[in-house]
PDB file of C-alpha atoms in Angstrom:
ATOM      1  CA  MET A   1     256.126 134.216 144.106  1.00  0.00           C
ATOM      2  CA  ARG A   2     258.221 133.361 147.091  1.00  0.00           C
ATOM      3  CA  HIS A   3     259.864 129.969 147.303  1.00  0.00           C
ATOM      4  CA  GLY A   4     260.695 127.425 149.981  1.00  0.00           C
ATOM      5  CA  ASN A   5     259.547 127.916 153.529  1.00  0.00           C
ATOM      6  CA  LEU A   6     259.430 131.679 152.998  1.00  0.00           C
ATOM      7  CA  ALA A   7     256.317 131.349 150.833  1.00  0.00           C
ATOM      8  CA  THR A   8     253.942 132.817 153.390  1.00  0.00           C
ATOM      9  CA  SER A   9     252.119 136.042 153.983  1.00  0.00           C
ATOM     10  CA  LEU A  10     253.642 136.406 157.452  1.00  0.00           C
ATOM     11  CA  ARG A  11     255.223 139.808 157.679  1.00  0.00           C
ATOM     12  CA  ARG A  12     258.985 139.837 157.546  1.00  0.00           C
ATOM     13  CA  SER A  13     260.969 142.624 159.089  1.00  0.00           C
ATOM     14  CA  PRO A  14     264.526 142.588 160.328  1.00  0.00           C
ATOM     15  CA  ARG A  15     264.845 142.970 164.064  1.00  0.00           C
ATOM     16  CA  PRO A  16     268.211 143.347 165.765  1.00  0.00           C
ATOM     17  CA  ASP A  17     267.159 141.473 168.923  1.00  0.00           C
ATOM     18  CA  THR A  18     265.712 138.289 167.424  1.00  0.00           C
ATOM     19  CA  MET A  19     267.794 135.871 169.511  1.00  0.00           C
ATOM     20  CA  GLN A  20     267.026 137.754 172.693  1.00  0.00           C
ATOM     21  CA  ALA A  21     263.315 137.577 171.853  1.00  0.00           C
ATOM     22  CA  TYR A  22     263.657 133.831 171.208  1.00  0.00           C
ATOM     23  CA  ASP A  23     265.535 133.292 174.476  1.00  0.00           C
ATOM     24  CA  ALA A  24     262.848 135.237 176.365  1.00  0.00           C
ATOM     25  CA  LEU A  25     260.133 132.770 175.251  1.00  0.00           C
ATOM     26  CA  PRO A  26     258.978 130.107 177.717  1.00  0.00           C
ATOM     27  CA  ALA A  27     260.471 126.664 177.071  1.00  0.00           C
ATOM     28  CA  GLU A  28     257.136 125.293 175.822  1.00  0.00           C
ATOM     29  CA  ALA A  29     256.782 128.188 173.355  1.00  0.00           C
ATOM     30  CA  ARG A  30     260.335 127.614 172.083  1.00  0.00           C
ATOM     31  CA  HIS A  31     259.517 123.940 171.560  1.00  0.00           C
ATOM     32  CA  TRP A  32     256.329 124.854 169.657  1.00  0.00           C
ATOM     33  CA  LEU A  33     258.249 127.341 167.529  1.00  0.00           C
ATOM     34  CA  ALA A  34     260.949 124.755 166.762  1.00  0.00           C
ATOM     35  CA  THR A  35     258.298 122.381 165.402  1.00  0.00           C
ATOM     36  CA  ALA A  36     256.193 125.041 163.651  1.00  0.00           C
ATOM     37  CA  LYS A  37     255.360 124.645 159.980  1.00  0.00           C
ATOM     38  CA  LEU A  38     255.712 128.373 159.249  1.00  0.00           C
ATOM     39  CA  PRO A  39     258.637 130.744 159.881  1.00  0.00           C
ATOM     40  CA  TRP A  40     257.084 132.572 162.831  1.00  0.00           C
ATOM     41  CA  SER A  41     259.008 135.354 164.511  1.00  0.00           C
ATOM     42  CA  ALA A  42     259.715 135.033 168.216  1.00  0.00           C
ATOM     43  CA  ARG A  43     257.933 138.315 168.781  1.00  0.00           C
ATOM     44  CA  SER A  44     254.676 137.137 167.185  1.00  0.00           C
ATOM     45  CA  VAL A  45     254.875 133.786 169.002  1.00  0.00           C
ATOM     46  CA  ALA A  46     255.377 135.624 172.308  1.00  0.00           C
ATOM     47  CA  ARG A  47     252.316 137.768 171.622  1.00  0.00           C
ATOM     48  CA  LEU A  48     250.128 134.777 170.618  1.00  0.00           C
ATOM     49  CA  TRP A  49     251.445 132.634 173.466  1.00  0.00           C
ATOM     50  CA  ALA A  50     250.720 135.327 176.074  1.00  0.00           C
ATOM     51  CA  ARG A  51     247.187 135.831 174.763  1.00  0.00           C
ATOM     52  CA  ALA A  52     246.532 132.063 174.613  1.00  0.00           C
ATOM     53  CA  TRP A  53     248.000 131.573 178.103  1.00  0.00           C
ATOM     54  CA  HIS A  54     245.756 134.282 179.512  1.00  0.00           C
ATOM     55  CA  ASP A  55     242.610 132.969 177.772  1.00  0.00           C
ATOM     56  CA  ALA A  56     243.319 129.331 178.678  1.00  0.00           C
ATOM     57  CA  GLY A  57     243.985 130.158 182.320  1.00  0.00           C
ATOM     58  CA  GLY A  58     247.397 128.484 182.247  1.00  0.00           C
ATOM     59  CA  ASP A  59     246.254 125.171 180.740  1.00  0.00           C
ATOM     60  CA  LEU A  60     249.248 124.118 178.626  1.00  0.00           C
ATOM     61  CA  ALA A  61     247.278 121.709 176.414  1.00  0.00           C
ATOM     62  CA  ALA A  62     244.753 124.436 175.598  1.00  0.00           C
ATOM     63  CA  VAL A  63     247.558 126.888 174.827  1.00  0.00           C
ATOM     64  CA  ARG A  64     249.183 124.414 172.421  1.00  0.00           C
ATOM     65  CA  ALA A  65     245.820 123.729 170.783  1.00  0.00           C
ATOM     66  CA  ARG A  66     245.239 127.451 170.301  1.00  0.00           C
ATOM     67  CA  MET A  67     248.715 127.927 168.809  1.00  0.00           C
ATOM     68  CA  ASP A  68     248.129 125.002 166.441  1.00  0.00           C
ATOM     69  CA  ALA A  69     244.758 126.467 165.461  1.00  0.00           C
ATOM     70  CA  ALA A  70     246.372 129.839 164.711  1.00  0.00           C
ATOM     71  CA  GLN A  71     248.948 128.127 162.525  1.00  0.00           C
ATOM     72  CA  ALA A  72     246.261 126.076 160.744  1.00  0.00           C
ATOM     73  CA  ARG A  73     244.308 129.267 159.973  1.00  0.00           C
ATOM     74  CA  LYS A  74     247.426 130.894 158.582  1.00  0.00           C
ATOM     75  CA  LEU A  75     248.254 127.837 156.461  1.00  0.00           C
ATOM     76  CA  ALA A  76     244.701 127.728 155.114  1.00  0.00           C
ATOM     77  CA  ARG A  77     244.934 131.407 154.169  1.00  0.00           C
ATOM     78  CA  ASP A  78     248.280 130.914 152.449  1.00  0.00           C
ATOM     79  CA  ALA A  79     247.405 127.643 150.708  1.00  0.00           C
ATOM     80  CA  ALA A  80     245.670 129.237 147.720  1.00  0.00           C
ATOM     81  CA  GLU A  81     248.556 131.651 147.134  1.00  0.00           C
ATOM     82  CA  VAL A  82     251.351 129.129 147.607  1.00  0.00           C
ATOM     83  CA  TRP A  83     249.925 125.902 146.151  1.00  0.00           C
ATOM     84  CA  GLY A  84     247.119 127.198 143.956  1.00  0.00           C
ATOM     85  CA  ALA A  85     243.364 127.325 144.199  1.00  0.00           C
ATOM     86  CA  CYS A  86     243.006 123.528 143.955  1.00  0.00           C
ATOM     87  CA  TYR A  87     244.714 122.838 147.293  1.00  0.00           C
ATOM     88  CA  PRO A  88     243.757 120.486 148.934  1.00  0.00           C
ATOM     89  CA  VAL A  89     241.871 119.089 145.904  1.00  0.00           C
ATOM     90  CA  PRO A  90     238.106 119.077 146.738  1.00  0.00           C
ATOM     91  CA  PRO A  91     237.250 122.546 145.335  1.00  0.00           C
ATOM     92  CA  CYS A  92     238.797 121.758 141.945  1.00  0.00           C
ATOM     93  CA  ALA A  93     238.372 117.995 141.825  1.00  0.00           C
ATOM     94  CA  PRO A  94     237.704 116.738 138.312  1.00  0.00           C
ATOM     95  CA  ALA A  95     234.202 115.577 137.527  1.00  0.00           C
ATOM     96  CA  LYS A  96     233.646 111.867 137.830  1.00  0.00           C
ATOM     97  CA  LEU A  97     233.442 110.034 134.540  1.00  0.00           C
ATOM     98  CA  PRO A  98     230.275 108.092 133.765  1.00  0.00           C
ATOM     99  CA  PRO A  99     230.538 104.326 134.195  1.00  0.00           C
ATOM    100  CA  ARG A 100     231.976 102.512 131.210  1.00  0.00           C
ATOM    101  CA  LYS A 101     229.637 100.499 129.067  1.00  0.00           C
ATOM    102  CA  ALA A 102     230.367  96.851 128.479  1.00  0.00           C
ATOM    103  CA  ALA A 103     232.045  96.220 125.131  1.00  0.00           C
ATOM    104  CA  ALA A 104     229.909  94.609 122.446  1.00  0.00           C
ATOM    105  CA  VAL A 105     232.791  92.276 121.569  1.00  0.00           C
ATOM    106  CA  PRO A 106     235.230  90.840 124.141  1.00  0.00           C
ATOM    107  CA  PHE A 107     238.681  92.372 123.950  1.00  0.00           C
ATOM    108  CA  TRP A 108     240.428  89.125 122.998  1.00  0.00           C
ATOM    109  CA  GLN A 109     238.316  88.816 119.855  1.00  0.00           C
ATOM    110  CA  VAL A 110     239.249  92.357 118.867  1.00  0.00           C
ATOM    111  CA  LEU A 111     242.930  91.566 119.407  1.00  0.00           C
ATOM    112  CA  ASN A 112     242.676  88.350 117.417  1.00  0.00           C
ATOM    113  CA  ARG A 113     241.020  90.154 114.499  1.00  0.00           C
ATOM    114  CA  LYS A 114     243.761  92.819 114.480  1.00  0.00           C
ATOM    115  CA  ALA A 115     246.428  90.117 114.471  1.00  0.00           C
ATOM    116  CA  GLY A 116     244.679  88.304 111.647  1.00  0.00           C
ATOM    117  CA  VAL A 117     244.138  85.212 113.726  1.00  0.00           C
ATOM    118  CA  LEU A 118     240.784  83.517 113.510  1.00  0.00           C
ATOM    119  CA  ARG A 119     240.048  81.040 116.220  1.00  0.00           C
ATOM    120  CA  ALA A 120     236.963  79.119 116.950  1.00  0.00           C
ATOM    121  CA  PHE A 121     236.267  78.681 120.634  1.00  0.00           C
TER     122      PHE A 121
END
């Protein structure tokens, strides 16, 4: 199991030109990458950004939404591996307990009996 922010199924491969690839990204893509929740490579962000830009017709809000959606899909895929099958709780939520029945004797009478105190109310 991988730890920290490297616990993802994103492929990792050393590339000698990583900073050049980062510098070649548009400013908006660099900002998105700086705030990303996963350790994306500049190369994969460039590929996704170009595809989203083309499909959105240059609408920056739509491009950001598509990048966020891609990241959300990747996080959802990785969630079971990284955090376990019960993330984010609903699939493995414990069964609800049945409602408690009212006690036959009030609790203060039980406490008084255990303490050996008899009181008449």
